[in-house]
XYZ file of C-alpha atoms in Angstrom:
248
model
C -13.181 3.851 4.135
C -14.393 0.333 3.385
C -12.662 -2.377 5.600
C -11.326 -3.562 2.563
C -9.097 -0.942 1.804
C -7.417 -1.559 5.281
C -4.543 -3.570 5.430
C -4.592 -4.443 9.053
C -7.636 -4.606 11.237
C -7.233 -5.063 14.950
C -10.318 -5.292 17.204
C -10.113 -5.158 20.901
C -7.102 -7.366 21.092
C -6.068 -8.418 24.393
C -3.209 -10.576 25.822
C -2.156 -12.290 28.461
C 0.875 -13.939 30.167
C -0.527 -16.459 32.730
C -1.746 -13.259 34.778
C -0.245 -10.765 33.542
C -2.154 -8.655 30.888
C 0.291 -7.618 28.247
C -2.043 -5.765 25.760
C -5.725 -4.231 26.685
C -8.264 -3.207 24.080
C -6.108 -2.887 21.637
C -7.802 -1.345 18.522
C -5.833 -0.302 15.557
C -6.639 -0.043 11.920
C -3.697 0.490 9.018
C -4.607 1.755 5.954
C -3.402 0.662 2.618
C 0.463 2.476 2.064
C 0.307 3.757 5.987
C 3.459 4.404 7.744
C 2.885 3.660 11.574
C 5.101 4.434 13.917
C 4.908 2.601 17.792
C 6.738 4.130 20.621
C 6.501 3.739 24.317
C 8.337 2.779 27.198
C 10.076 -0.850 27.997
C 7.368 -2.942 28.998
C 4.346 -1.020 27.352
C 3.074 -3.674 24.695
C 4.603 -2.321 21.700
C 7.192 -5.413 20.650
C 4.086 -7.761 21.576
C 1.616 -5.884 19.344
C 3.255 -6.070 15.809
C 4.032 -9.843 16.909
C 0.555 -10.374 17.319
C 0.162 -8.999 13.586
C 1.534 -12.544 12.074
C 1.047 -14.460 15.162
C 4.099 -14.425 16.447
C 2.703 -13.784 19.376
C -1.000 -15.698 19.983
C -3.733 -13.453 21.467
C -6.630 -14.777 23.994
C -9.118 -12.368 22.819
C -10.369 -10.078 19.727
C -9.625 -10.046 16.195
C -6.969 -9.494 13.727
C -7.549 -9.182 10.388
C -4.404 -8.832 7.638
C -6.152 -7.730 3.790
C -8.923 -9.982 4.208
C -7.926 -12.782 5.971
C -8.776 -12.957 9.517
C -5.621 -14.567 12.129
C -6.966 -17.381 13.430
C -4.983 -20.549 15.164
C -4.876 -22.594 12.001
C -1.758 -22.805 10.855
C -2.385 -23.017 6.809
C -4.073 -19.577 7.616
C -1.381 -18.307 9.516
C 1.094 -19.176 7.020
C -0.903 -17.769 3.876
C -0.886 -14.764 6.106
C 3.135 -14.370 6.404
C 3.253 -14.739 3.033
C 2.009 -10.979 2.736
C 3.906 -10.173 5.536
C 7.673 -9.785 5.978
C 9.192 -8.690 9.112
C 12.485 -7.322 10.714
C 13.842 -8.200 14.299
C 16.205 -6.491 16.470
C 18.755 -9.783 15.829
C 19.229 -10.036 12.104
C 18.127 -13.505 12.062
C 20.877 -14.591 9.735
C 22.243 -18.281 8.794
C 25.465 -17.583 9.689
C 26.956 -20.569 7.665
C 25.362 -19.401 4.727
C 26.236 -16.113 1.676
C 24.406 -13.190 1.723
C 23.020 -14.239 -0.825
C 21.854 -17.729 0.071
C 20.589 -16.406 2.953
C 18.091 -14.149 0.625
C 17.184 -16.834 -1.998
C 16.515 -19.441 0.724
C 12.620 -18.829 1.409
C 11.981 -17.825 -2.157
C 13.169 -21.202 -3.577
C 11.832 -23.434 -0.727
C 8.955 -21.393 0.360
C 7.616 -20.384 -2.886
C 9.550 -22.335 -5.063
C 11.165 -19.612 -7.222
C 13.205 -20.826 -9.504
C 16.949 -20.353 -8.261
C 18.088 -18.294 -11.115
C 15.204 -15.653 -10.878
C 15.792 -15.627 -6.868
C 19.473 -14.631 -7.486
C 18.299 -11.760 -9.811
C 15.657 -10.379 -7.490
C 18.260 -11.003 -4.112
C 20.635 -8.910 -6.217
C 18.415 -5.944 -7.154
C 17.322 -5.640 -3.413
C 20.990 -5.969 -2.230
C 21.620 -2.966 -4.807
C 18.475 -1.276 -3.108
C 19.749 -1.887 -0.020
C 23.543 -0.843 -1.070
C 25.196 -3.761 -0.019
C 25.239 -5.325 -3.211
C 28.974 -5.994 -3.231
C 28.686 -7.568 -0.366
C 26.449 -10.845 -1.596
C 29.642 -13.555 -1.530
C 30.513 -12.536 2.119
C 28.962 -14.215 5.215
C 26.986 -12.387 7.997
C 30.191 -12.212 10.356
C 32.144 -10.332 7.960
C 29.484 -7.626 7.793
C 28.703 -4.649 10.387
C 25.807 -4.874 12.343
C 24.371 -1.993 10.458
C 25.149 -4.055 6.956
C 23.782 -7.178 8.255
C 20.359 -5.573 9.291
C 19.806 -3.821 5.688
C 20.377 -7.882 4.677
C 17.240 -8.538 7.050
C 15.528 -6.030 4.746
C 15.951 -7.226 2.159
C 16.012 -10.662 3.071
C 12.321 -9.258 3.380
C 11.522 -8.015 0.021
C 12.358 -10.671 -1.697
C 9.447 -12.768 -0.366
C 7.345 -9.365 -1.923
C 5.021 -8.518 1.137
C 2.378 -6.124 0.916
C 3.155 -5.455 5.006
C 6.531 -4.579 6.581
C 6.594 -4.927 10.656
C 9.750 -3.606 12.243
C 10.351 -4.671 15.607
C 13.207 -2.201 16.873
C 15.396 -2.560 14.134
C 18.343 -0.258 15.277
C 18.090 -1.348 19.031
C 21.077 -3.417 18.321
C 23.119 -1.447 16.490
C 25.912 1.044 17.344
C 24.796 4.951 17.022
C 26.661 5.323 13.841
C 25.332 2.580 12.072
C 21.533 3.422 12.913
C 21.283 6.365 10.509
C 22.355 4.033 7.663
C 19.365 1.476 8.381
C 16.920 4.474 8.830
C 17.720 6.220 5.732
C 17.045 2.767 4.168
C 13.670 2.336 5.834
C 13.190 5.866 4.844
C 13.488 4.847 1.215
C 11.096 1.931 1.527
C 8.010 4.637 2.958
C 8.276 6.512 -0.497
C 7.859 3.167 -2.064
C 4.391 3.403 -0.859
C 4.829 0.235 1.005
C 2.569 -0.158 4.426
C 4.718 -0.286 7.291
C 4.086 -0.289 11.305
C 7.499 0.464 12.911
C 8.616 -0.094 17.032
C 11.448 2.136 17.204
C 12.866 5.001 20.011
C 14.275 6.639 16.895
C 11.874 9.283 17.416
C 13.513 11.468 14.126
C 12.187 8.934 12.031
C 9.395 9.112 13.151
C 8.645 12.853 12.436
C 10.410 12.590 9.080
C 8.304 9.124 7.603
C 5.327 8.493 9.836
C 1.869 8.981 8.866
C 0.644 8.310 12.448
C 2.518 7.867 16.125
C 1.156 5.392 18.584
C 2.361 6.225 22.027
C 1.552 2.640 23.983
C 1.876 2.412 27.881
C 1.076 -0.785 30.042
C -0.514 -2.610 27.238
C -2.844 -0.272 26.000
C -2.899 2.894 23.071
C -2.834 6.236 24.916
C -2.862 8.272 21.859
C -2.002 8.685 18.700
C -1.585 11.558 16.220
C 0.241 12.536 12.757
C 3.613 13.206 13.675
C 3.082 17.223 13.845
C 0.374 17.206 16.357
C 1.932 14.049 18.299
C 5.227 15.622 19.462
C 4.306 19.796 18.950
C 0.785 19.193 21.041
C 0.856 15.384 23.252
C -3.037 15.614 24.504
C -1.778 13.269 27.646
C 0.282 13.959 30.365
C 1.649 10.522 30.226
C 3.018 10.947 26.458
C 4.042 14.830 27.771
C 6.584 12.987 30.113
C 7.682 10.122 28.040
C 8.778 13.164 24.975
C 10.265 15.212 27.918
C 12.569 12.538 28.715
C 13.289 10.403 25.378
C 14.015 14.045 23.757
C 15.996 15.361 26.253
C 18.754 12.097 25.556
């Protein structure tokens, strides 16, 4: 495959904070329409690695390349690089004070400078896609948790990325809210849209990833489709991490 057809390049990537070394050699290529999954324990790098993807997070050393534009520290770059990339947090990341809908035409009218009228129709057919769409007068507080994170979603798509990071999106929420965000998510993969995912919802995973990365103390200790990744772990590290996150 020609590095063009990768959406994501990441070349021995490594991190630090003052002294402590957060991610090691950390190579990773997504292709085109991938679904990646991330797992690992608290503390292994995951969280820090898809934050590195749209500098979030700035790296000391290596390369990180999003289509064909390479990360680097200058911010015009950076920016024309989240504009391909939209990404949901644990914390919805809501403006409280504002609608539902507001709060999705907001970047497309002062980012891109889409005119308010076609903002409100494309907020309203991802509010449909995200089956909330009777909810686009109300304000974040008078939604569930599990609402207001399908809000971050689409919040998302209306910018149209080409890349969809997921830091723990259901870490927040209350079990019976999390299958409602997943299924959404799990709608999303058919689109064909390339997605890396940190999550501990390890269902998900087998049911929509391509590939699972199991991280531990900053660095990739193997990674597998989702058959061979949790019916054969190669490591005895990922071995015990399965025996005890599928035993809960």
């Amino acid at each position: 495959m020609s590095e063009q057809e990768y959406m994501i390049q990441m070349k021995d990537v490594n991190k630090w904070y003052g002294d402590f070394h957060v991610l090691k050699d950390i190579n990773l290529n997504v292709k085109k329409g991938e679904r990646i999954v991330i797992c690992g324990p608290s503390g292994s790098g995951k969280s820090t690695t898809i934050r590195c993807m749209n500098r979030l997070e700035a790296f000391q050393e290596g390369n990180i390349t999003i289509g064909k534009l390479e990360l680097t520290e200058d911010v015009k770059r950076i920016q024309e690089v989240r504009r391909h990339v939209g990404m949901v947090f644990q914390h919805f990341n809501l403006f409280p004070h504002l609608s539902i809908l507001e709060n999705l035409i907001l970047s497309p009218t002062w980012v891109r400078g889409t005119p308010r009228k076609e903002a409100i129709k494309t907020a309203m057919h991802f509010l449909d896609r995200v089956k909330i769409a009777d909810q686009a007068d109300k304000y974040p507080n008078q939604l569930s948790g599990g609402q207001q994170q399908r809000v971050a979603i689409a919040r998302c798509l209306c910018m149209n990325p080409e890349i969809m990071l997921f830091d723990e999106p259901t870490s927040a929420l209350d079990p019976e809210m999390i299958g409602e965000v997943l299924d959404v998510m799990s709608e999303l993969a058919d689109d064909g849209i390339t997605m890396v995912c940190v999550t501990h919802e390890m269902g998900f995973a087998k049911k929509v990833a391509d590939r699972v990365i199991f991280m531990d103390a900053g660095q990739i200790v193997e990674e597998n489709t989702p058959h061979e990744f949790f019916d054969n772990p190669q490591s005895d590290r990922l071995k015990m991490f399965l025996e005890q996150i599928l035993d809960h």
